[in-house]
Short mmCIF file of C-alpha atoms in Angstrom, two decimals:
data_model
loop_
_atom_site.label_atom_id
_atom_site.label_comp_id
_atom_site.label_asym_id
_atom_site.label_seq_id
_atom_site.Cartn_x
_atom_site.Cartn_y
_atom_site.Cartn_z
CA PRO A 1 1.41 20.46 29.61
CA VAL A 2 2.29 23.12 27.02
CA ILE A 3 3.48 26.46 28.49
CA CYS A 4 3.55 29.49 26.13
CA SER A 5 4.59 32.94 27.17
CA SER A 6 2.63 34.69 24.33
CA ALA A 7 -0.20 34.19 21.90
CA GLY A 8 2.32 33.98 19.03
CA GLN A 9 4.09 31.14 20.62
CA PHE A 10 0.88 29.36 21.21
CA ARG A 11 -0.19 29.81 17.71
CA GLN A 12 3.20 28.48 16.41
CA TRP A 13 2.87 25.35 18.72
CA LEU A 14 -0.71 24.68 17.45
CA SER A 15 0.46 25.14 13.79
CA MET A 16 3.27 22.58 14.26
CA ALA A 17 0.67 20.18 15.89
CA VAL A 18 -1.74 20.63 12.92
CA ALA A 19 1.26 19.89 10.58
CA ARG A 20 2.01 16.70 12.48
CA SER A 21 -1.73 15.72 12.38
CA VAL A 22 -2.01 16.28 8.58
CA ALA A 23 1.13 14.32 7.97
CA ALA A 24 -0.32 11.50 10.16
CA ALA A 25 -3.29 11.24 7.86
CA LEU A 26 -1.16 9.15 5.35
CA ALA A 27 1.00 6.22 6.06
CA PRO A 28 4.75 6.99 6.49
CA ARG A 29 5.51 5.11 3.23
CA THR A 30 2.86 7.08 1.35
CA ASN A 31 4.15 10.31 2.77
CA ARG A 32 7.70 9.53 1.50
CA GLN A 33 6.34 8.44 -1.92
CA TYR A 34 4.35 11.64 -2.24
CA ALA A 35 7.13 13.85 -1.23
CA GLY A 36 9.61 12.21 -3.65
CA ALA A 37 7.27 12.31 -6.57
CA GLY A 38 6.23 15.94 -5.79
CA HIS A 39 9.84 17.02 -5.76
CA ILE A 40 10.59 15.29 -9.07
CA PHE A 41 7.55 16.99 -10.49
CA ILE A 42 8.60 20.39 -9.40
CA MET A 43 12.16 19.92 -10.77
CA PHE A 44 10.71 18.84 -14.06
CA CYS A 45 8.54 21.82 -14.42
CA MET A 46 11.24 24.25 -13.47
CA PHE A 47 13.60 22.64 -16.05
CA LEU A 48 10.97 23.11 -18.68
CA GLU A 49 9.55 26.45 -17.85
CA GLY A 50 12.19 28.08 -15.77
CA ASP A 51 11.21 30.99 -13.61
CA SER A 52 7.82 31.18 -15.47
CA PHE A 53 6.69 27.98 -13.77
CA ALA A 54 3.75 28.36 -11.37
CA LEU A 55 0.96 26.17 -9.97
CA PRO A 56 -1.71 25.06 -10.67
CA VAL A 57 -0.07 22.97 -13.52
CA SER A 58 -1.39 23.43 -17.03
CA ASP A 59 -2.76 20.38 -19.03
CA ALA A 60 0.08 20.84 -21.64
CA VAL A 61 2.82 20.55 -18.93
CA LEU A 62 0.97 17.71 -17.20
CA CYS A 63 0.92 15.81 -20.49
CA LEU A 64 4.63 16.45 -21.03
CA TYR A 65 5.33 15.02 -17.56
CA LEU A 66 3.30 11.94 -18.02
CA GLN A 67 4.98 11.38 -21.30
CA TRP A 68 8.50 11.66 -19.76
CA GLN A 69 7.40 9.44 -16.82
CA SER A 70 6.23 6.69 -19.18
CA LEU A 71 9.84 6.23 -20.36
CA THR A 72 10.73 4.61 -17.08
CA VAL A 73 7.36 3.96 -15.30
CA ASP A 74 4.75 1.48 -16.12
CA PRO A 75 1.68 3.38 -17.48
CA LYS A 76 -0.57 1.59 -15.03
CA ASN A 77 1.45 3.23 -12.19
CA LEU A 78 0.96 6.75 -13.56
CA LYS A 79 -2.05 7.20 -11.23
CA THR A 80 0.35 7.07 -8.23
CA LYS A 81 2.31 10.04 -9.79
CA LEU A 82 -0.82 11.92 -10.48
CA SER A 83 -2.07 11.31 -6.90
CA ALA A 84 1.18 12.87 -5.56
CA ILE A 85 0.77 15.97 -7.80
CA ARG A 86 -2.88 16.26 -6.64
CA TYR A 87 -1.73 16.09 -3.01
CA LEU A 88 0.80 18.81 -3.68
CA HIS A 89 -1.71 21.09 -5.22
CA GLU A 90 -4.31 20.67 -2.50
CA ARG A 91 -1.65 20.90 0.26
CA MET A 92 -0.68 24.27 -1.22
CA GLY A 93 -4.35 25.42 -1.46
CA TYR A 94 -4.88 25.09 -5.20
CA VAL A 95 -7.80 23.61 -6.83
CA TRP A 96 -7.04 20.24 -8.54
CA ILE A 97 -9.02 19.23 -11.65
CA PRO A 98 -9.20 15.46 -11.89
CA PRO A 99 -7.60 14.01 -14.94
CA SER A 100 -10.92 12.51 -16.13
CA GLU A 101 -12.17 16.08 -16.63
CA ARG A 102 -8.97 17.21 -18.45
CA PHE A 103 -9.42 16.05 -22.12
CA MET A 104 -5.81 16.10 -23.28
CA VAL A 105 -4.55 14.55 -19.99
CA HIS A 106 -7.15 11.88 -20.14
CA ARG A 107 -6.40 10.99 -23.74
CA CYS A 108 -2.69 11.05 -23.18
CA MET A 109 -3.01 8.49 -20.33
CA MET A 110 -5.32 6.24 -22.43
CA GLY A 111 -2.78 6.42 -25.27
CA LEU A 112 0.24 5.62 -23.14
CA LYS A 113 -1.68 2.52 -21.73
CA ARG A 114 -2.41 1.40 -25.27
CA LEU A 115 1.19 1.99 -26.59
CA CYS A 116 3.25 1.00 -23.66
CA LEU A 117 1.34 -1.31 -21.28
CA THR A 118 2.48 -4.97 -21.32
CA PRO A 119 -0.20 -7.65 -20.94
CA THR A 120 -1.05 -8.50 -17.40
CA LYS A 121 0.56 -11.83 -16.21
CA ARG A 122 -1.43 -12.82 -13.31
CA LYS A 123 -0.08 -15.21 -10.71
CA LEU A 124 -1.91 -18.65 -10.50
CA PRO A 125 -4.10 -19.18 -7.49
CA ILE A 126 -3.13 -21.67 -4.74
CA THR A 127 -5.38 -24.58 -4.93
CA PRO A 128 -5.67 -27.76 -2.75
CA ALA A 129 -4.25 -29.81 -5.54
CA LEU A 130 -1.12 -27.50 -5.63
CA LEU A 131 -0.76 -27.70 -1.82
CA MET A 132 -0.80 -31.51 -2.10
CA ARG A 133 1.88 -31.32 -4.73
CA MET A 134 3.92 -29.25 -2.51
CA ARG A 135 3.51 -31.54 0.48
CA LEU A 136 4.36 -34.68 -1.55
CA CYS A 137 7.49 -32.99 -3.01
CA PRO A 138 10.40 -35.28 -2.24
CA ASP A 139 12.91 -32.56 -2.24
CA ILE A 140 11.37 -30.89 0.91
CA ASP A 141 11.76 -32.22 4.43
CA TRP A 142 8.50 -31.24 6.02
CA SER A 143 9.48 -32.79 9.43
CA THR A 144 11.94 -29.97 10.41
CA PRO A 145 10.67 -27.30 12.80
CA VAL A 146 11.08 -24.56 10.26
CA MET A 147 9.13 -26.35 7.58
CA VAL A 148 6.34 -27.43 10.00
CA VAL A 149 5.81 -23.67 10.87
CA ILE A 150 5.88 -22.76 7.18
CA TRP A 151 3.35 -25.49 6.38
CA GLY A 152 1.13 -24.44 9.18
CA ALA A 153 1.15 -20.85 7.93
CA MET A 154 0.36 -21.82 4.42
CA LEU A 155 -2.65 -23.86 5.58
CA ILE A 156 -3.89 -21.16 7.84
CA ALA A 157 -3.62 -18.58 5.06
CA PHE A 158 -5.34 -20.72 2.54
CA PHE A 159 -8.34 -21.94 4.62
CA CYS A 160 -8.87 -18.60 6.38
CA PHE A 161 -8.60 -16.54 3.21
CA LEU A 162 -5.79 -14.32 4.62
CA ARG A 163 -3.26 -12.04 3.01
CA LYS A 164 0.34 -12.81 3.51
CA ASP A 165 0.78 -9.61 5.52
CA ASN A 166 -1.58 -10.83 8.09
CA PHE A 167 1.13 -12.98 9.71
CA THR A 168 4.31 -12.22 8.02
CA VAL A 169 6.78 -9.37 8.32
CA GLU A 170 9.38 -7.86 5.86
CA LYS A 171 12.18 -8.16 8.24
CA ALA A 172 12.63 -9.54 11.80
CA ASP A 173 12.97 -6.09 13.52
CA ALA A 174 9.77 -4.93 11.92
CA PHE A 175 7.65 -7.29 14.02
CA ASN A 176 4.89 -5.30 15.81
CA THR A 177 2.58 -7.18 18.43
CA ARG A 178 -0.30 -4.65 17.59
CA LYS A 179 -0.09 -5.51 13.90
CA HIS A 180 1.11 -9.09 13.52
CA LEU A 181 -0.25 -12.45 14.61
CA CYS A 182 0.99 -13.51 18.08
CA ARG A 183 0.72 -16.72 20.03
CA GLY A 184 -1.86 -15.26 22.16
CA ASP A 185 -4.06 -14.63 19.14
CA VAL A 186 -4.34 -18.32 18.43
CA VAL A 187 -6.88 -20.15 20.59
CA PHE A 188 -7.21 -24.01 20.34
CA GLY A 189 -10.60 -25.59 20.70
CA ARG A 190 -11.56 -29.28 20.71
CA SER A 191 -12.25 -29.30 17.02
CA ASP A 192 -11.12 -25.81 15.76
CA MET A 193 -8.72 -23.05 15.97
CA THR A 194 -9.61 -19.40 16.44
CA PHE A 195 -7.47 -16.59 15.13
CA THR A 196 -7.72 -12.93 16.10
CA PHE A 197 -6.43 -10.23 13.75
CA ARG A 198 -6.19 -6.58 14.94
CA HIS A 199 -4.55 -5.06 11.96
CA SER A 200 -4.94 -5.37 8.13
CA LYS A 201 -4.64 -3.21 4.99
CA THR A 202 -8.33 -2.13 5.44
CA ASN A 203 -8.06 -1.72 9.33
CA GLN A 204 -4.80 0.17 9.76
CA PHE A 205 -6.06 2.09 12.83
CA HIS A 206 -7.22 -0.94 14.84
CA ALA A 207 -10.78 0.19 14.66
CA ARG A 208 -12.10 -3.39 14.93
CA VAL A 209 -11.05 -6.87 15.60
CA HIS A 210 -11.49 -9.65 12.97
CA ARG A 211 -11.82 -13.29 14.13
CA THR A 212 -11.81 -16.31 11.98
CA LYS A 213 -11.92 -20.13 12.61
CA ALA A 214 -10.22 -23.06 10.99
CA VAL A 215 -12.49 -26.11 11.74
CA HIS A 216 -11.05 -29.76 11.82
CA ILE A 217 -12.61 -32.18 9.33
CA PRO A 218 -12.77 -35.71 10.79
CA GLY A 219 -10.68 -38.06 8.75
CA HIS A 220 -8.36 -35.53 7.24
#
C-alpha cells in the first residue's frame, strides 16, 4: 500500500508511476537506443545553432543532421534515428511531422540512399540439400552430445519454420524460462513432437501461446 501525507506527495507518486509505465511501453533496448540517439541529436543541434536551438526541429537542421549521420551510418538505418527524434518530440509535447510530408527531408533521404547505399547482400536460405551436405561433412563429428543437440535444434528450426531466437540466447545468464524453449515445452508423441512457444518477436507480452508439430515420416 502507498501512504501519502498530502495531495502533493500523492500526485508526485502517481507521476513517477506514469513515467515508469510510459517507459515500459518500449523494450529496454529500444529505450536505450532512443535515449542515446536523442542525446546525440540535441548535442548536434546545439553545436550548430547554439543558444538559438529550439524544438520542434526545422527541415533544414534535420537535413543537416541526416547528412552528418550518413557519414558513419548506413542510410537504410536512418529511419531508426528519425524514430528516436520523433519520440523525443512527442515525449516533450511537440507535434511531429512525418518525413514523408517534409519535401526537403524526404528528398534528402532518397538521395542518400541512392548515393551511399550498398547493394543488399542477402543470406542464402537453408535448404534440405544444404542440411544434407552439413550432415555428411567428414570434418564434423555428429555423434558427440553437443553436436547431437545442435543438429536437433537445426532440424526443429527448419521444419517448424522458427526464428533462431525462439530457442537460443545471446549468453548463458540471459536464459529466461518465460521466453525460451524449455524441456517441459517439448512433448513426444508416437509419431510426432509438439513444441510450445510463449514468447516471440511478435508476442513479447505473452498474450498467446504458439504450438507447432514436427511429424515423423516413415522411412526417414
